[in-house]
Amino acid sequence: KQWYQRRVRVYTEIYNSYITQIEGYISRRLEELHPSFQMDLLLTMIKSRREEVDPELFDTLASFADFVLFKETMLNYKSQRDNEMSEFPTLVVTSFACGLPKS
């Protein structure tokens, strides 16, 4: 149980950092383009006009605020990365062996 709680705490910290960075980046870029931009106003407008927003864009924006989706994405990434890294030594050895001159 403690292991699970620690893991949830770690994912929550990473998620909060991710959200802060994403929101900060989007906010800064929009403020550069439109100095009077206000994130709270944008979010309110998006929610109230959901039918006017491209569904794919809305899903993408909504996914930033979905902790479960974020966690699944991170676990999938980690699994892919670990799988690729486990294949790496074989690839290196095979590539190296194939390149050796035959005596």
N, CA, C and O atoms as a MOPAC input file, in Angstrom:
PM7 MOZYME 1SCF
protein

 N      0.82600 1    -1.19700 1     0.00000 1
 C      0.00000 1     0.00000 1     0.00000 1
 C      0.86900 1     1.26000 1     0.00000 1
 O      0.57300 1     2.20900 1    -0.72600 1
 N      1.93200 1     1.28000 1     0.80200 1
 C      2.82400 1     2.45100 1     0.82200 1
 C      3.48300 1     2.64500 1    -0.53900 1
 O      3.64300 1     3.77100 1    -1.01000 1
 N      3.86300 1     1.53100 1    -1.16300 1
 C      4.47900 1     1.59800 1    -2.48900 1
 C      3.52900 1     2.28000 1    -3.46400 1
 O      3.94700 1     3.14600 1    -4.23200 1
 N      2.25700 1     1.89900 1    -3.44000 1
 C      1.25900 1     2.47700 1    -4.33300 1
 C      1.07200 1     3.96900 1    -4.03800 1
 O      1.01200 1     4.78200 1    -4.96100 1
 N      0.98300 1     4.32400 1    -2.76900 1
 C      0.80700 1     5.73100 1    -2.39100 1
 C      1.99900 1     6.57900 1    -2.82800 1
 O      1.82500 1     7.70200 1    -3.30100 1
 N      3.21100 1     6.04100 1    -2.67100 1
 C      4.40300 1     6.75900 1    -3.12600 1
 C      4.36700 1     6.96500 1    -4.63200 1
 O      4.69000 1     8.04200 1    -5.13300 1
 N      3.97400 1     5.92700 1    -5.34100 1
 C      3.91700 1     6.00200 1    -6.79100 1
 C      2.88600 1     7.04000 1    -7.24400 1
 O      3.15000 1     7.82100 1    -8.15800 1
 N      1.72000 1     7.04900 1    -6.60800 1
 C      0.69100 1     8.03200 1    -6.94300 1
 C      1.21100 1     9.43700 1    -6.64700 1
 O      0.97800 1    10.35800 1    -7.42900 1
 N      1.90600 1     9.60600 1    -5.53700 1
 C      2.45900 1    10.91400 1    -5.18000 1
 C      3.47900 1    11.36900 1    -6.22900 1
 O      3.48800 1    12.53600 1    -6.61800 1
 N      4.32500 1    10.46100 1    -6.68100 1
 C      5.33100 1    10.79700 1    -7.70100 1
 C      4.65300 1    11.19200 1    -8.99800 1
 O      4.99900 1    12.21000 1    -9.59700 1
 N      3.67700 1    10.38400 1    -9.44000 1
 C      2.95900 1    10.71800 1   -10.67400 1
 C      2.23400 1    12.05400 1   -10.54800 1
 O      2.19300 1    12.83600 1   -11.49800 1
 N      1.66700 1    12.31100 1    -9.38100 1
 C      0.95900 1    13.57600 1    -9.16300 1
 C      1.92900 1    14.75100 1    -9.24400 1
 O      1.60700 1    15.77500 1    -9.84600 1
 N      3.09800 1    14.61800 1    -8.65200 1
 C      4.10000 1    15.69000 1    -8.71600 1
 C      4.54500 1    15.93100 1   -10.16000 1
 O      4.65400 1    17.07600 1   -10.59900 1
 N      4.79800 1    14.85700 1   -10.88900 1
 C      5.20600 1    14.99400 1   -12.29000 1
 C      4.08800 1    15.63500 1   -13.09500 1
 O      4.32900 1    16.52600 1   -13.91000 1
 N      2.86800 1    15.18100 1   -12.86300 1
 C      1.70600 1    15.72000 1   -13.57500 1
 C      1.53600 1    17.21600 1   -13.29700 1
 O      1.32500 1    18.00300 1   -14.22000 1
 N      1.62800 1    17.59600 1   -12.04000 1
 C      1.48000 1    19.01800 1   -11.68500 1
 C      2.56400 1    19.86200 1   -12.34400 1
 O      2.29400 1    20.96500 1   -12.81800 1
 N      3.77500 1    19.35200 1   -12.37300 1
 C      4.86800 1    20.06500 1   -13.04200 1
 C      4.59300 1    20.17900 1   -14.53700 1
 O      4.79400 1    21.23700 1   -15.13400 1
 N      4.13900 1    19.09700 1   -15.13100 1
 C      3.79500 1    19.07000 1   -16.55300 1
 C      2.71400 1    20.10400 1   -16.86700 1
 O      2.84900 1    20.88200 1   -17.81100 1
 N      1.65100 1    20.11000 1   -16.07700 1
 C      0.55000 1    21.06000 1   -16.29300 1
 C      1.05600 1    22.49100 1   -16.16600 1
 O      0.72100 1    23.34100 1   -16.99100 1
 N      1.84700 1    22.76000 1   -15.15800 1
 C      2.38500 1    24.10900 1   -14.96100 1
 C      3.22500 1    24.53400 1   -16.16300 1
 O      3.10900 1    25.66500 1   -16.63500 1
 N      4.06800 1    23.63000 1   -16.65500 1
 C      4.91300 1    23.95400 1   -17.80100 1
 C      4.09600 1    24.14700 1   -19.07400 1
 O      4.33300 1    25.09700 1   -19.82100 1
 N      3.14000 1    23.25900 1   -19.32900 1
 C      2.31000 1    23.37300 1   -20.53000 1
 C      1.49300 1    24.65500 1   -20.48900 1
 O      1.47500 1    25.41600 1   -21.45700 1
 N      0.81800 1    24.89600 1   -19.37000 1
 C      0.00800 1    26.11100 1   -19.25300 1
 C      0.87600 1    27.36000 1   -19.37200 1
 O      0.48700 1    28.33900 1   -20.00900 1
 N      2.04800 1    27.31800 1   -18.75700 1
 C      2.95600 1    28.45800 1   -18.83000 1
 C      3.40400 1    28.73100 1   -20.25400 1
 O      3.42900 1    29.87700 1   -20.70300 1
 N      3.75800 1    27.66900 1   -20.95500 1
 C      4.20700 1    27.82700 1   -22.34500 1
 C      3.09300 1    28.38700 1   -23.22200 1
 O      3.30000 1    29.35100 1   -23.96000 1
 N      1.90800 1    27.77700 1   -23.13700 1
 C      0.77600 1    28.24100 1   -23.94800 1
 C      0.44100 1    29.68500 1   -23.60500 1
 O      0.21700 1    30.50700 1   -24.49400 1
 N      0.41000 1    29.98000 1   -22.34400 1
 C      0.07900 1    31.33800 1   -21.89000 1
 C      1.10000 1    32.35900 1   -22.39200 1
 O      0.72900 1    33.41500 1   -22.90300 1
 N      2.38700 1    32.03800 1   -22.24500 1
 C      3.43800 1    32.96200 1   -22.70400 1
 C      3.35200 1    33.21100 1   -24.20400 1
 O      3.44900 1    34.35000 1   -24.66200 1
 N      3.16800 1    32.13000 1   -24.96600 1
 C      3.09200 1    32.26900 1   -26.43100 1
 C      1.88500 1    33.10500 1   -26.84600 1
 O      1.99000 1    33.95500 1   -27.73000 1
 N      0.74100 1    32.86400 1   -26.20900 1
 C     -0.45500 1    33.62600 1   -26.54900 1
 C     -0.32000 1    35.08700 1   -26.10500 1
 O     -0.80700 1    35.98900 1   -26.78700 1
 N      0.33400 1    35.32200 1   -24.97600 1
 C      0.56300 1    36.70000 1   -24.52300 1
 C      1.50600 1    37.44400 1   -25.46400 1
 O      1.36800 1    38.65200 1   -25.66000 1
 N      2.47400 1    36.71600 1   -26.05100 1
 C      3.36500 1    37.33600 1   -27.03600 1
 C      2.57700 1    37.76700 1   -28.26800 1
 O      2.82200 1    38.83200 1   -28.83500 1
 N      1.63200 1    36.93200 1   -28.67400 1
 C      0.82000 1    37.24100 1   -29.85500 1
 C     -0.27400 1    38.26200 1   -29.55500 1
 O     -0.59400 1    39.11100 1   -30.38700 1
 N     -0.83800 1    38.16600 1   -28.36100 1
 C     -1.93500 1    39.06000 1   -27.94700 1
 C     -1.66100 1    39.50200 1   -26.50900 1
 O     -2.00900 1    38.78100 1   -25.57400 1
 N     -1.04500 1    40.67400 1   -26.31100 1
 C     -0.65300 1    41.12000 1   -24.96400 1
 C     -1.79300 1    41.15900 1   -23.93600 1
 O     -1.53400 1    41.06700 1   -22.73600 1
 N     -3.03800 1    41.29300 1   -24.38100 1
 C     -4.14400 1    41.34700 1   -23.42200 1
 C     -4.74100 1    39.96200 1   -23.12700 1
 O     -5.78700 1    39.85900 1   -22.48700 1
 N     -4.07100 1    38.89800 1   -23.59700 1
 C     -4.56900 1    37.53800 1   -23.41300 1
 C     -4.70600 1    37.18800 1   -21.93900 1
 O     -3.86400 1    37.54900 1   -21.11700 1
 N     -5.80700 1    36.46400 1   -21.61600 1
 C     -6.04000 1    35.97100 1   -20.25400 1
 C     -6.44700 1    34.49800 1   -20.33900 1
 O     -7.47000 1    34.17500 1   -20.94200 1
 N     -5.66600 1    33.61400 1   -19.74800 1
 C     -5.92100 1    32.17900 1   -19.81200 1
 C     -7.28300 1    31.82200 1   -19.23700 1
 O     -8.00000 1    31.00800 1   -19.81900 1
 N     -7.65800 1    32.41700 1   -18.10100 1
 C     -8.94800 1    32.09900 1   -17.48800 1
 C    -10.10300 1    32.40600 1   -18.43800 1
 O    -11.06500 1    31.64300 1   -18.52600 1
 N    -10.00200 1    33.51300 1   -19.13600 1
 C    -11.03900 1    33.88700 1   -20.09300 1
 C    -11.09100 1    32.87500 1   -21.24700 1
 O    -12.17500 1    32.47600 1   -21.67300 1
 N     -9.93600 1    32.46900 1   -21.74300 1
 C     -9.88900 1    31.47800 1   -22.82000 1
 C    -10.55100 1    30.17300 1   -22.39000 1
 O    -11.36000 1    29.61300 1   -23.13000 1
 N    -10.21000 1    29.68800 1   -21.19800 1
 C    -10.77800 1    28.43300 1   -20.71900 1
 C    -12.29300 1    28.52600 1   -20.55800 1
 O    -13.01500 1    27.58700 1   -20.89300 1
 N    -12.76800 1    29.65000 1   -20.05000 1
 C    -14.20500 1    29.86000 1   -19.90000 1
 C    -14.88800 1    29.86000 1   -21.26300 1
 O    -15.94500 1    29.25400 1   -21.43400 1
 N    -14.27900 1    30.54300 1   -22.23100 1
 C    -14.84900 1    30.60100 1   -23.57500 1
 C    -14.87300 1    29.21900 1   -24.24100 1
 O    -15.85100 1    28.85200 1   -24.89200 1
 N    -13.80200 1    28.47100 1   -24.07300 1
 C    -13.74200 1    27.13400 1   -24.67600 1
 C    -14.83300 1    26.24800 1   -24.08900 1
 O    -15.51600 1    25.53100 1   -24.82100 1
 N    -14.99700 1    26.29800 1   -22.77600 1
 C    -16.01800 1    25.46700 1   -22.13300 1
 C    -17.42400 1    25.87000 1   -22.55800 1
 O    -18.27400 1    25.01100 1   -22.79300 1
 N    -17.66800 1    27.15400 1   -22.65500 1
 C    -19.01600 1    27.61800 1   -23.00000 1
 C    -19.32800 1    27.47800 1   -24.48200 1
 O    -20.49600 1    27.48900 1   -24.87100 1
 N    -18.30000 1    27.34600 1   -25.31600 1
 C    -18.49800 1    27.23700 1   -26.76800 1
 C    -17.91600 1    25.93600 1   -27.31900 1
 O    -17.37900 1    25.90500 1   -28.42600 1
 N    -18.02700 1    24.89400 1   -26.55600 1
 C    -17.41300 1    23.62400 1   -26.93500 1
 C    -17.81700 1    23.18800 1   -28.34300 1
 O    -16.99000 1    22.66800 1   -29.09300 1
 N    -19.07700 1    23.39600 1   -28.70300 1
 C    -19.55000 1    22.96200 1   -30.02300 1
 C    -18.90400 1    23.74500 1   -31.16000 1
 O    -18.95000 1    23.30600 1   -32.30900 1
 N    -18.29700 1    24.90700 1   -30.85800 1
 C    -17.64400 1    25.71400 1   -31.88500 1
 C    -16.15200 1    25.39300 1   -32.03300 1
 O    -15.50200 1    25.85400 1   -32.97100 1
 N    -15.62500 1    24.61000 1   -31.11200 1
 C    -14.20000 1    24.27000 1   -31.12300 1
 C    -14.02400 1    22.93700 1   -31.85700 1
 O    -14.79800 1    21.99900 1   -31.66400 1
 N    -12.99800 1    22.87400 1   -32.69500 1
 C    -12.68700 1    21.63800 1   -33.40500 1
 C    -12.58400 1    20.50500 1   -32.38100 1
 O    -11.84800 1    20.63200 1   -31.40200 1
 N    -13.31300 1    19.39500 1   -32.58900 1
 C    -13.31600 1    18.29800 1   -31.61200 1
 C    -11.92000 1    17.75400 1   -31.27600 1
 O    -11.63600 1    17.44500 1   -30.11900 1
 N    -11.05900 1    17.63900 1   -32.27900 1
 C     -9.71300 1    17.12800 1   -32.02400 1
 C     -8.91600 1    18.09600 1   -31.13900 1
 O     -8.20100 1    17.67800 1   -30.22900 1
 N     -9.05500 1    19.38500 1   -31.42200 1
 C     -8.38200 1    20.38900 1   -30.60100 1
 C     -8.92100 1    20.36000 1   -29.17600 1
 O     -8.15100 1    20.42500 1   -28.21700 1
 N    -10.23200 1    20.26300 1   -29.03500 1
 C    -10.83000 1    20.21900 1   -27.70500 1
 C    -10.32800 1    19.00300 1   -26.93500 1
 O     -9.96300 1    19.12200 1   -25.76500 1
 N    -10.30700 1    17.83100 1   -27.57600 1
 C     -9.82400 1    16.61500 1   -26.91700 1
 C     -8.37000 1    16.75400 1   -26.49500 1
 O     -7.98500 1    16.31700 1   -25.41000 1
 N     -7.56300 1    17.36700 1   -27.36000 1
 C     -6.15000 1    17.57000 1   -27.02800 1
 C     -6.01500 1    18.47900 1   -25.81600 1
 O     -5.27000 1    18.17500 1   -24.88500 1
 N     -6.73500 1    19.59300 1   -25.82800 1
 C     -6.67600 1    20.51500 1   -24.69300 1
 C     -7.21900 1    19.85700 1   -23.42600 1
 O     -6.65000 1    20.02100 1   -22.34600 1
 N     -8.30700 1    19.12200 1   -23.55400 1
 C     -8.89100 1    18.45800 1   -22.38300 1
 C     -7.96000 1    17.38900 1   -21.83700 1
 O     -7.92700 1    17.15300 1   -20.62900 1
 N     -7.20000 1    16.73800 1   -22.72000 1
 C     -6.30500 1    15.67300 1   -22.26300 1
 C     -5.20200 1    16.21300 1   -21.35100 1
 O     -4.67700 1    15.47700 1   -20.51500 1
 N     -4.84800 1    17.48600 1   -21.50500 1
 C     -3.83700 1    18.07200 1   -20.62200 1
 C     -4.30100 1    18.05700 1   -19.17600 1
 O     -3.48300 1    17.98600 1   -18.25900 1
 N     -5.61300 1    18.12500 1   -18.96800 1
 C     -6.14900 1    18.19900 1   -17.61100 1
 C     -6.62100 1    16.84500 1   -17.09600 1
 O     -7.23100 1    16.77800 1   -16.02800 1
 N     -6.35700 1    15.77100 1   -17.82400 1
 C     -6.81800 1    14.44400 1   -17.44400 1
 C     -5.64900 1    13.66000 1   -16.85000 1
 O     -4.78900 1    13.17000 1   -17.58200 1
 N     -5.62000 1    13.54400 1   -15.52000 1
 C     -4.51700 1    12.87700 1   -14.83600 1
 C     -4.37700 1    11.41700 1   -15.26700 1
 O     -3.26500 1    10.94400 1   -15.50100 1
 N     -5.49800 1    10.70200 1   -15.37200 1
 C     -5.44300 1     9.28400 1   -15.72900 1
 C     -4.85400 1     9.11100 1   -17.12700 1
 O     -4.01200 1     8.24000 1   -17.34700 1
 N     -5.29700 1     9.93600 1   -18.06300 1
 C     -4.75200 1     9.87000 1   -19.41900 1
 C     -3.25700 1    10.20700 1   -19.41400 1
 O     -2.46800 1     9.55300 1   -20.09500 1
 N     -2.87600 1    11.22200 1   -18.65000 1
 C     -1.46300 1    11.59400 1   -18.52700 1
 C     -0.65300 1    10.41100 1   -17.99200 1
 O      0.39700 1    10.07600 1   -18.53900 1
 N     -1.14100 1     9.78600 1   -16.93200 1
 C     -0.42800 1     8.66600 1   -16.31800 1
 C     -0.29000 1     7.51400 1   -17.31500 1
 O      0.78400 1     6.92500 1   -17.44000 1
 N     -1.37600 1     7.19100 1   -18.02700 1
 C     -1.31800 1     6.11900 1   -19.02100 1
 C     -0.32200 1     6.43700 1   -20.12700 1
 O      0.41100 1     5.55600 1   -20.57700 1
 N     -0.29300 1     7.69300 1   -20.56700 1
 C      0.64800 1     8.10600 1   -21.60400 1
 C      2.08200 1     7.94300 1   -21.12000 1
 O      2.93500 1     7.44900 1   -21.85800 1
 N      2.35000 1     8.35400 1   -19.89100 1
 C      3.70300 1     8.22900 1   -19.33900 1
 C      4.10100 1     6.76600 1   -19.16900 1
 O      5.24200 1     6.39800 1   -19.45000 1
 N      3.17800 1     5.93600 1   -18.71600 1
 C      3.49500 1     4.51300 1   -18.55300 1
 C      3.73800 1     3.84500 1   -19.90500 1
 O      4.63300 1     3.00900 1   -20.03800 1
 N      2.94300 1     4.21500 1   -20.90100 1
 C      3.15900 1     3.66800 1   -22.25100 1
 C      4.50900 1     4.10200 1   -22.79600 1
 O      5.22900 1     3.30100 1   -23.39100 1
 N      4.85200 1     5.36200 1   -22.59500 1
 C      6.15100 1     5.86700 1   -23.05300 1
 C      7.28100 1     5.10600 1   -22.36800 1
 O      8.23400 1     4.67400 1   -23.01600 1
 N      7.16400 1     4.94700 1   -21.04600 1
 C      8.19800 1     4.24700 1   -20.29000 1
 C      8.32500 1     2.80300 1   -20.77000 1
 O      9.43400 1     2.28900 1   -20.92100 1
 N      7.20000 1     2.15800 1   -21.00600 1
 C      7.21800 1     0.77900 1   -21.48000 1
 C      7.90300 1     0.68300 1   -22.84400 1
 O      8.72000 1    -0.21000 1   -23.06800 1
 N      7.57300 1     1.59500 1   -23.74700 1
 C      8.21000 1     1.60500 1   -25.06800 1
 C      9.70400 1     1.85800 1   -24.94900 1
 O     10.51100 1     1.18800 1   -25.59300 1
 N     10.06300 1     2.82300 1   -24.12600 1
 C     11.47800 1     3.16100 1   -23.94900 1
 C     12.24100 1     1.98200 1   -23.36400 1
 O     13.33600 1     1.65300 1   -23.82300 1
 N     11.65800 1     1.34400 1   -22.34500 1
 C     12.31200 1     0.19200 1   -21.72900 1
 C     12.45500 1    -0.95200 1   -22.72900 1
 O     13.47900 1    -1.63400 1   -22.76100 1
 N     11.42700 1    -1.15400 1   -23.53900 1
 C     11.47400 1    -2.20800 1   -24.55100 1
 C     12.56100 1    -1.91300 1   -25.57800 1
 O     13.32200 1    -2.80300 1   -25.95800 1
 N     12.63100 1    -0.67000 1   -26.02100 1
 C     13.65900 1    -0.28900 1   -26.99300 1
 C     15.05100 1    -0.43400 1   -26.39500 1
 O     15.97900 1    -0.87300 1   -27.07500 1
 N     15.20000 1    -0.06700 1   -25.12700 1
 C     16.51500 1    -0.16500 1   -24.48600 1
 C     16.91600 1    -1.62400 1   -24.27300 1
 O     18.10100 1    -1.95200 1   -24.32200 1
 N     15.94000 1    -2.49900 1   -24.03500 1
 C     16.28900 1    -3.91200 1   -23.84400 1
 C     16.76300 1    -4.53400 1   -25.15500 1
 O     17.52900 1    -5.49700 1   -25.14300 1
 N     16.31100 1    -3.98800 1   -26.28800 1
 C     16.74500 1    -4.48400 1   -27.58900 1
 C     18.07200 1    -3.86300 1   -28.02000 1
 O     18.73700 1    -4.39600 1   -28.90800 1
 N     18.46500 1    -2.76300 1   -27.41800 1
 C     19.65400 1    -2.02500 1   -27.81700 1
 C     20.93100 1    -2.86100 1   -27.78800 1
 O     21.66200 1    -2.85400 1   -28.77900 1
 N     21.24400 1    -3.59200 1   -26.69300 1
 C     22.49200 1    -4.37700 1   -26.69000 1
 C     22.53900 1    -5.39500 1   -27.82100 1
 O     23.59400 1    -5.60400 1   -28.41900 1
 N     21.41700 1    -6.02800 1   -28.12100 1
 C     21.37700 1    -7.00200 1   -29.21200 1
 C     21.66800 1    -6.32000 1   -30.53700 1
 O     22.41700 1    -6.84200 1   -31.36200 1
 N     21.06900 1    -5.14500 1   -30.73700 1
 C     21.30000 1    -4.40700 1   -31.97500 1
 C     22.76300 1    -4.00700 1   -32.11100 1
 O     23.34100 1    -4.11100 1   -33.19300 1
 N     23.35300 1    -3.55500 1   -31.02700 1
 C     24.74600 1    -3.12700 1   -31.06400 1
 C     25.65300 1    -4.31200 1   -31.35400 1
 O     26.53300 1    -4.22900 1   -32.21000 1
 N     25.44100 1    -5.40800 1   -30.64700 1
 C     26.27800 1    -6.58900 1   -30.83600 1
 C     26.10400 1    -7.11400 1   -32.26000 1
 O     27.09100 1    -7.43400 1   -32.92200 1
 N     24.86300 1    -7.20500 1   -32.73700 1
 C     24.60800 1    -7.69600 1   -34.08700 1
 C     25.23800 1    -6.78700 1   -35.11400 1
 O     25.89000 1    -7.25400 1   -36.04800 1
 N     25.04700 1    -5.48000 1   -34.94600 1
 C     25.62500 1    -4.51200 1   -35.89800 1
 C     27.14200 1    -4.58400 1   -35.87200 1
 O     27.78200 1    -4.54100 1   -36.92300 1
 N     27.71700 1    -4.69200 1   -34.69800 1
 C     29.16000 1    -4.75400 1   -34.57300 1
 C     29.69400 1    -6.03700 1   -35.21700 1
 O     30.67500 1    -6.01400 1   -35.96100 1
 N     29.02900 1    -7.15200 1   -34.91400 1
 C     29.48500 1    -8.44200 1   -35.44600 1
 C     29.36600 1    -8.48200 1   -36.97200 1
 O     30.22100 1    -9.05200 1   -37.65000 1
 N     28.32800 1    -7.88900 1   -37.49500 1
 C     28.15200 1    -7.89200 1   -38.95600 1
 C     29.20300 1    -7.04600 1   -39.65300 1
 O     29.50200 1    -7.26800 1   -40.82700 1
 N     29.76100 1    -6.08500 1   -38.94500 1
 C     30.73700 1    -5.20300 1   -39.55400 1
 C     32.17700 1    -5.67800 1   -39.42600 1
 O     33.08500 1    -5.05400 1   -39.97600 1
 N     32.39500 1    -6.76600 1   -38.71100 1
 C     33.76300 1    -7.25500 1   -38.51800 1
 C     34.26500 1    -7.96500 1   -39.77500 1
 O     33.53400 1    -8.74300 1   -40.38900 1
 N     35.49900 1    -7.69700 1   -40.14800 1
 C     36.05000 1    -8.41800 1   -41.30500 1
 C     36.26400 1    -9.87200 1   -40.95900 1
 O     36.64900 1   -10.20100 1   -39.83700 1
 N     36.01600 1   -10.73700 1   -41.91200 1
 C     36.19500 1   -12.16800 1   -41.68900 1
 C     37.67100 1   -12.50500 1   -41.91200 1
 O     38.28300 1   -12.03000 1   -42.86900 1
 N     38.23600 1   -13.32400 1   -41.02900 1
 C     39.64100 1   -13.68500 1   -41.19800 1
 C     39.79400 1   -15.06200 1   -41.76700 1
 O     40.91700 1   -15.52300 1   -41.97300 1

